[in-house]
Short mmCIF file of C-alpha atoms in Angstrom, two decimals:
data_model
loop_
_atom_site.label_atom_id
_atom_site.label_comp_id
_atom_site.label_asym_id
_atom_site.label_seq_id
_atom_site.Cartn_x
_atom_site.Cartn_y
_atom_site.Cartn_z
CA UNK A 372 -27.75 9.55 -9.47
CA UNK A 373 -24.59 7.10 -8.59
CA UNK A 374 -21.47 8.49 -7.37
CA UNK A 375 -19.51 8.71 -10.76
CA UNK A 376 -22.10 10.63 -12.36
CA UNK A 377 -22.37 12.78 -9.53
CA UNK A 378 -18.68 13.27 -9.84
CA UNK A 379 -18.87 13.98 -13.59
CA UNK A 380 -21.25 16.22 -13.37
CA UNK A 381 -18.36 18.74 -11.85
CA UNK A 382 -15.40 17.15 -12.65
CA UNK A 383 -12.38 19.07 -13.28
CA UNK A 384 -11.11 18.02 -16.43
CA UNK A 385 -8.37 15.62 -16.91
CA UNK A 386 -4.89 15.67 -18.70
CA UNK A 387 -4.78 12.43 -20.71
CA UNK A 388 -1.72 10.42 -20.34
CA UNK A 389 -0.41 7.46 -21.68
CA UNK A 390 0.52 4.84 -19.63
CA UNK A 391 2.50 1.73 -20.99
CA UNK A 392 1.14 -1.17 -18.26
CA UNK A 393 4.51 -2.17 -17.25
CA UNK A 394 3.99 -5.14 -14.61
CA UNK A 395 7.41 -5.59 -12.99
CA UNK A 396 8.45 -6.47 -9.90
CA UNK A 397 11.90 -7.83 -8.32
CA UNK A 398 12.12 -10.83 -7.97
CA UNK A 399 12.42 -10.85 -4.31
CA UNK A 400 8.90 -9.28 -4.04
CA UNK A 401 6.95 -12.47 -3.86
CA UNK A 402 3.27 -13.49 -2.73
CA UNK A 403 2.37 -12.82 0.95
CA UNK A 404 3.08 -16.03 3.14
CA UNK A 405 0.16 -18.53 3.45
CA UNK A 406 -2.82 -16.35 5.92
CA UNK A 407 -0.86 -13.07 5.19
CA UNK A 408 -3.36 -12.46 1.99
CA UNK A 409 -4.76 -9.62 3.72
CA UNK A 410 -1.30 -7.97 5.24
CA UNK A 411 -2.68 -7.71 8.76
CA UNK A 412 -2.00 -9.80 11.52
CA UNK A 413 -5.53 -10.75 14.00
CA UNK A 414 -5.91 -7.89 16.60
CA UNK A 415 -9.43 -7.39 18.34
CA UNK A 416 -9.67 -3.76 17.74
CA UNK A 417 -9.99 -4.64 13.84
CA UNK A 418 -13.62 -4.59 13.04
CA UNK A 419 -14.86 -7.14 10.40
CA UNK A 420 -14.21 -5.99 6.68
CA UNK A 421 -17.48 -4.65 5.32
CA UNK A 422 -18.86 -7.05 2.68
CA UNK A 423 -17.60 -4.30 0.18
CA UNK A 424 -14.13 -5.16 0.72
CA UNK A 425 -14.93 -8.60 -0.85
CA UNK A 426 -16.22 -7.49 -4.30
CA UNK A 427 -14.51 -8.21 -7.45
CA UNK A 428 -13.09 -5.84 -10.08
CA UNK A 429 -15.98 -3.76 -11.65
CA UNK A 430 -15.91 -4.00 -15.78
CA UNK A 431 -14.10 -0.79 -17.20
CA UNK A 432 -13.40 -1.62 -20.41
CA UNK A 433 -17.00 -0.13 -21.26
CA UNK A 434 -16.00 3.33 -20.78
CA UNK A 435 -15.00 5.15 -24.17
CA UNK A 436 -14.41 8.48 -22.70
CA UNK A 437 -11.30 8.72 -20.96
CA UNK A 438 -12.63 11.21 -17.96
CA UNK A 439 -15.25 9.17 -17.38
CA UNK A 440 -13.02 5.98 -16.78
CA UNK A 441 -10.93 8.18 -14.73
CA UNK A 442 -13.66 8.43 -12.43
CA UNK A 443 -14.90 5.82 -11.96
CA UNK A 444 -11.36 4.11 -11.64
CA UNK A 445 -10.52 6.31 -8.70
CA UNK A 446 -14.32 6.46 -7.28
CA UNK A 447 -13.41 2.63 -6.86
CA UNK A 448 -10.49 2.34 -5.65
CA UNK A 449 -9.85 5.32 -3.26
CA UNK A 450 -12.74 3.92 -0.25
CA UNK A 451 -10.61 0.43 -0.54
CA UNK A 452 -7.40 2.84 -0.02
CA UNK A 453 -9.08 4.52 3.21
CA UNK A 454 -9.66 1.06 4.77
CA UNK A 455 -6.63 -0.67 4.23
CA UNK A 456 -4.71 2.48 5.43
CA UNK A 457 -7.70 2.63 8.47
CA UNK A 458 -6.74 -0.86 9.21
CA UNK A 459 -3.06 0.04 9.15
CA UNK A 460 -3.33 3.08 11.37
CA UNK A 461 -5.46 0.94 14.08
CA UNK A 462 -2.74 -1.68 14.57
CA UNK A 463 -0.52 1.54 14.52
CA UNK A 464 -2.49 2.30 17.28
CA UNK A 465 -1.58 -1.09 19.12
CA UNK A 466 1.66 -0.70 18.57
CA UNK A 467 2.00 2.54 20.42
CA UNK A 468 -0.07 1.70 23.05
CA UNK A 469 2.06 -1.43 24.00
CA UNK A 470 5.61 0.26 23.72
CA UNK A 471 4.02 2.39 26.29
CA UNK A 472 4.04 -0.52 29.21
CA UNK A 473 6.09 -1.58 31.38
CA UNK A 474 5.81 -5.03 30.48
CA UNK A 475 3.96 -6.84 28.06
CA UNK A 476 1.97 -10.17 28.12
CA UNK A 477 2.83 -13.45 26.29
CA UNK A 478 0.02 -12.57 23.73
CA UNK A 479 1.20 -9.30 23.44
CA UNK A 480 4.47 -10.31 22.77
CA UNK A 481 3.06 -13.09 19.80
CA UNK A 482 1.35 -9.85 18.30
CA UNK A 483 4.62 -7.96 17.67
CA UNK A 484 6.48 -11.63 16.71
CA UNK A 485 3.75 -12.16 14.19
CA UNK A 486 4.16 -8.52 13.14
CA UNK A 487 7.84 -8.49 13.13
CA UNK A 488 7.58 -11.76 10.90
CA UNK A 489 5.38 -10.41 8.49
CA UNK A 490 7.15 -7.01 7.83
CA UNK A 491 10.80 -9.13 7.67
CA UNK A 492 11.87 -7.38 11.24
CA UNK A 493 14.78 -9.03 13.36
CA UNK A 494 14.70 -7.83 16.61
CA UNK A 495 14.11 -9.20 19.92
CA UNK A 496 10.68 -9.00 21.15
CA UNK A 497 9.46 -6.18 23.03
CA UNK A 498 12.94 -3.79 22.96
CA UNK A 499 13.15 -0.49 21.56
CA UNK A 500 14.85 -1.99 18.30
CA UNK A 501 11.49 -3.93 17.66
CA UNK A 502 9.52 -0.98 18.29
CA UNK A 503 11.48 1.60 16.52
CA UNK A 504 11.21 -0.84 13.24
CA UNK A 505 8.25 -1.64 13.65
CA UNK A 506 6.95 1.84 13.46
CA UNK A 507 8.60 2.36 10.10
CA UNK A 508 7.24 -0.05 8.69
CA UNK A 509 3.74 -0.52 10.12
CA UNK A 510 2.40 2.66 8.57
CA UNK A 511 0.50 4.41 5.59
CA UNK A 512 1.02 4.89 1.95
CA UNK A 513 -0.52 7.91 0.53
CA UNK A 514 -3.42 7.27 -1.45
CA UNK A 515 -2.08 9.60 -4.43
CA UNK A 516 0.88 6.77 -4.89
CA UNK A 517 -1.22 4.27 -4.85
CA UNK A 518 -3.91 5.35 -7.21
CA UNK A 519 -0.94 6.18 -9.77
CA UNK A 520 0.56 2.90 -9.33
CA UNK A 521 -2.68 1.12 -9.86
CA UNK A 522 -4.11 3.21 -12.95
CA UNK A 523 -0.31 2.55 -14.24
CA UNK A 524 0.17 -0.89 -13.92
CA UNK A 525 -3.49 -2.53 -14.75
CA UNK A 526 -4.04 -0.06 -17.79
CA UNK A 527 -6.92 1.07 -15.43
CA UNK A 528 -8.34 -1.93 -14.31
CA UNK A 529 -8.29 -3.68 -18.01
CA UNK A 530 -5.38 -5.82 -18.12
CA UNK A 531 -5.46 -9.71 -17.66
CA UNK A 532 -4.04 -9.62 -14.08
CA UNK A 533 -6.53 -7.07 -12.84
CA UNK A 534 -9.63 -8.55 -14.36
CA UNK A 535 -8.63 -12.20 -14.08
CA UNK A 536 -6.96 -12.20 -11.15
CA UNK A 537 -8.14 -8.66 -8.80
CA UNK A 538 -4.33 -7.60 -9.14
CA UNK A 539 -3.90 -4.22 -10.02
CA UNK A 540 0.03 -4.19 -9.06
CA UNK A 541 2.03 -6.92 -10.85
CA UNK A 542 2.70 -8.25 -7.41
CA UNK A 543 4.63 -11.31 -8.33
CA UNK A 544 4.42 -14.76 -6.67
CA UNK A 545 6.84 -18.15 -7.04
CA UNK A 546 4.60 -20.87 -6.37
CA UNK A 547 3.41 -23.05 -9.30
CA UNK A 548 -0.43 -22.21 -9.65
CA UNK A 549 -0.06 -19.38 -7.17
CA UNK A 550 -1.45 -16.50 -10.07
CA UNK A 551 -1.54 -16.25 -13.71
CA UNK A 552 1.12 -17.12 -16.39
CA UNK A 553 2.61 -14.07 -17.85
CA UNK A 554 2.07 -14.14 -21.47
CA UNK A 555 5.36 -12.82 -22.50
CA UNK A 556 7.44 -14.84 -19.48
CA UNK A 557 10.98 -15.73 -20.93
CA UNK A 558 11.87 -19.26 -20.80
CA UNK A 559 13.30 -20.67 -17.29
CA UNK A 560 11.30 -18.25 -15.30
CA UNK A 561 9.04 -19.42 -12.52
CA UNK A 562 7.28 -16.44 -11.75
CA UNK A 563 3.26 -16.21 -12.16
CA UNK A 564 1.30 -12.42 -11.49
CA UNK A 565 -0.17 -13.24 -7.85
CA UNK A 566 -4.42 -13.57 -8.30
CA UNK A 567 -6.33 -11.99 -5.17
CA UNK A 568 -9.59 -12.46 -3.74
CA UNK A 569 -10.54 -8.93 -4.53
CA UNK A 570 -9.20 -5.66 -5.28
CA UNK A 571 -9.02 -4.77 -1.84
CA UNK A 572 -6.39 -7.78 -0.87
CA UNK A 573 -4.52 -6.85 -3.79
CA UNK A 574 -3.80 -2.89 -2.48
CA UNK A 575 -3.01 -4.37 1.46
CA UNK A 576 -0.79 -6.57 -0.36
CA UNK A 577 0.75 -3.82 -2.50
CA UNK A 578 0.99 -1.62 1.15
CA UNK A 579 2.72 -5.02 2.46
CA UNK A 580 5.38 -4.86 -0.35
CA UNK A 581 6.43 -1.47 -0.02
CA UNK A 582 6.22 -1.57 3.91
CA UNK A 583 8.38 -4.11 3.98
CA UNK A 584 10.84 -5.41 1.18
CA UNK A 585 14.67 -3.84 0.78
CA UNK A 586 14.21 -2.31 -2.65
CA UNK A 587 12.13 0.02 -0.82
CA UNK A 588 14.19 1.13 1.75
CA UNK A 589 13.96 4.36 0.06
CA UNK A 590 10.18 4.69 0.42
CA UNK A 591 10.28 4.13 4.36
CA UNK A 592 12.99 6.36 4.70
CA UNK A 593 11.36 9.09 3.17
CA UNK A 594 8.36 8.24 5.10
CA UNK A 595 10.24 8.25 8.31
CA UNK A 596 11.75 11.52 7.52
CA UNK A 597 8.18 13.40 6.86
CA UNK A 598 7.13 12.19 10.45
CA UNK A 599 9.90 13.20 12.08
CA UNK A 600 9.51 16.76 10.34
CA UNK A 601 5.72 16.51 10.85
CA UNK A 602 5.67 16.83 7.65
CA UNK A 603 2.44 15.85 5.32
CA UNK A 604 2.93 12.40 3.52
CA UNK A 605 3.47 13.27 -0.07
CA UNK A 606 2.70 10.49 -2.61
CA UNK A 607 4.85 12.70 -5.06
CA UNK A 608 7.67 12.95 -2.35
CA UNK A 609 7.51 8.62 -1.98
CA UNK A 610 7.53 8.04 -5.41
CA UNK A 611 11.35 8.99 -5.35
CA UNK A 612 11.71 5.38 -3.80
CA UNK A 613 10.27 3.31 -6.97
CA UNK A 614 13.43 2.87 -8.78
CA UNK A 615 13.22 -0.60 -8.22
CA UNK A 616 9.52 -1.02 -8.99
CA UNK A 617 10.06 -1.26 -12.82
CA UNK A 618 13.07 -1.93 -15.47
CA UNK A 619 12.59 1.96 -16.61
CA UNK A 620 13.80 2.88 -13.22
CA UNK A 621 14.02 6.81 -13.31
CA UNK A 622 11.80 7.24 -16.10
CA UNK A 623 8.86 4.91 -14.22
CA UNK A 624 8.98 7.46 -11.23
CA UNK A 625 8.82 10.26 -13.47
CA UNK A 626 6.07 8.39 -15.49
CA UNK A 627 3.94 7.79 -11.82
CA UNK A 628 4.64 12.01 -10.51
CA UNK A 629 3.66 12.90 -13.71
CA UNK A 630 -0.31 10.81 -13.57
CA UNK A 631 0.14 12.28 -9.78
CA UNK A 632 0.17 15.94 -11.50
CA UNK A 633 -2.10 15.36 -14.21
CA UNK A 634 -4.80 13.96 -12.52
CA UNK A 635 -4.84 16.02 -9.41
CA UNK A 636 -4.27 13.19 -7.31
CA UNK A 637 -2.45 14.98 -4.79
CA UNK A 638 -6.05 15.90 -3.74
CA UNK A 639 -6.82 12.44 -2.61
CA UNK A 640 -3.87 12.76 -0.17
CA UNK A 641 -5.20 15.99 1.37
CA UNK A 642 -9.16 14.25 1.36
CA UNK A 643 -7.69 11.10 3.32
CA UNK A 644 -5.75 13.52 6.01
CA UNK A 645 -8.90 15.53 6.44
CA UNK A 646 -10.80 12.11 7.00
CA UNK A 647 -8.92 11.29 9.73
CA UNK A 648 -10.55 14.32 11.36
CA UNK A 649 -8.71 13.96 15.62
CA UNK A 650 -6.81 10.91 14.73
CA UNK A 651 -8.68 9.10 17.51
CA UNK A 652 -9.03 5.23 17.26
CA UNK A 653 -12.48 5.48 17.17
CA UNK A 654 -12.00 7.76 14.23
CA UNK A 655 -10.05 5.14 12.22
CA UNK A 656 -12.38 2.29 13.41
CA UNK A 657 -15.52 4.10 11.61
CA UNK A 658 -13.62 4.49 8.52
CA UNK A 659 -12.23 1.12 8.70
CA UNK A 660 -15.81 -0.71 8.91
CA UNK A 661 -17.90 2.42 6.86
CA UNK A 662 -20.90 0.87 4.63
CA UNK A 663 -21.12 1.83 1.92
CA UNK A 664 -17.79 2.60 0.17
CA UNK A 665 -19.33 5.66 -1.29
CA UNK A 666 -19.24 6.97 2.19
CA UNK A 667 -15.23 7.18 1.78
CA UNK A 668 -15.42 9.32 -0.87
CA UNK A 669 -14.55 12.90 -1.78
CA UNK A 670 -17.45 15.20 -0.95
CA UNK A 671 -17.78 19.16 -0.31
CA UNK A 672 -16.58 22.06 -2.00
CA UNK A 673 -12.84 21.40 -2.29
CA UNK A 674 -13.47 18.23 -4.47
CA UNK A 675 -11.39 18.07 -7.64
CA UNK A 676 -14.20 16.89 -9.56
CA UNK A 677 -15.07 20.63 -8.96
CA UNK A 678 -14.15 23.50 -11.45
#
């Protein structure tokens, strides 16, 4: 029995909602610089991606019930969600471990240039004001957010850009060739939607975009606030800082609580926590190189796909 029909075997019935695809993104938000495809920078405490990390978009246009494509939509994508945010937490990790010495090598200091570059930090290398912005914007995004997003902007995984080009985000690019026409671009625009390798790029991208571009200030701040009050991350809390992820502004952030809400996807938030078990390195480095992907996902009695 696979996964999803394990899962729909007890799943908890699902609201339906009606989501409108809207693929916007400033314009500022453009395609990850050349090598920055995965939003990580090399560090030797990264394990290899599994080979799972690599496959393309699964076909889910098939599906004619609605719960069913539900599940397997966020059977999917939630292990790719783990790793990137695994990944993320190990070079957290790093980070942490660096600020805590008294002086710092010349590769050490290239690591936190090449982070600082790719997460649009100015800052001198190796002083507190590095660090300090560095830790608000090398960190996690709740899955719950992310799964919202996803569902809400690739109509599920049907739309052109996420079966033709892996992107599940309408993460923009400016390149010529760099991703895929828009159909309905007005006339004088340069943008294309950004193609990835596989889903998996795409939502490290995605992380990239909100971790570090100014329209979401908002959604670091937040962030920043919750650690400081040890406070749970909240996908539903974050989501206040999408006003400039679509045109509908307010009504898209009410749009993305309210697929939070109806799809119990607060649930995925509270899975990932308990997944990090002690918060150990070693911890995040078995969930960042776990094979198979069904290994990431939601098992034991306080599963939503439970009544």
């Amino acid at each position: 029995m696979t996964a999803v029909n394990r899962a729909l075997m007890l799943f908890l019935p699902l609201l339906a909602f009606a989501v409108g695809g809207a693929i916007y993104t400033p314009g500022g938000s453009r395609n990850p610089l050349p090598g920055e495809d995965a939003g990580e920078v090399s560090l030797s405490s990264l394990p290899p991606l599994p080979a799972w990390a690599h496959e393309g978009l699964p076909d889910f246009s098939g599906y004619q019930d609605t719960t069913e494509k539900k599940v397997a939509f966020f059977s999917y994508l939630y292990p790719r969600i783990v790793l990137a945010n695994s990944r993320i937490l190990l070079e957290r990790e790093y980070l942490e471990s660096l600020q805590k010495k008294p002086s710092l090598t010349g590769d050490e200091l290239e690591w936190l240039g090449r982070q600082s570059e790719r997460l649009r930090i100015e800052a001198e290398p190796g002083t507190d004001s590095q660090f300090a912005l560095l830790r608000k914007r090398l960190d996690v995004i709740p899955p719950s957010l992310i799964l919202a997003q996803a569902a809400n902007e690739s109509a599920w995984g049907t739309s052109r850009f996420a079966t033709k080009g892996n992107n599940l985000f309408g993460q923009w690019c400016f390149s010529r060739g760099c991703g895929l026409v828009p159909l309905s671009r007005i006339k004088g625009a340069n943008h294309e939607v950004a193609t990835f390798e596989s889903p998996y790029y795409s939502v490290r991208s995605y992380i990239q975009n909100l971790n570090r571009h100014p329209t979401y200030q908002t959604v670091r701040d937040i962030r920043l606030a919750d650690r400081k009050a040890e406070k749970a991350l909240s996908g539903w809390d974050l989501a206040e800082g999408l006003l400039g992820y679509s045109e509908r502004g307010e009504e898209y952030i009410e749009e993305i609580r309210a697929m939070i809400r109806y799809n119990n996807l607060d649930f995925y938030d509270e899975e990932f926590r308990s997944l990090l078990g002690d918060r150990t390195p070693a911890q995040f480095e078995r969930l960042a190189s776990a094979i198979p992907d069904t290994t990431l996902l939601p098992d034991g009695p306080m599963s939503p796909f439970e009544g």
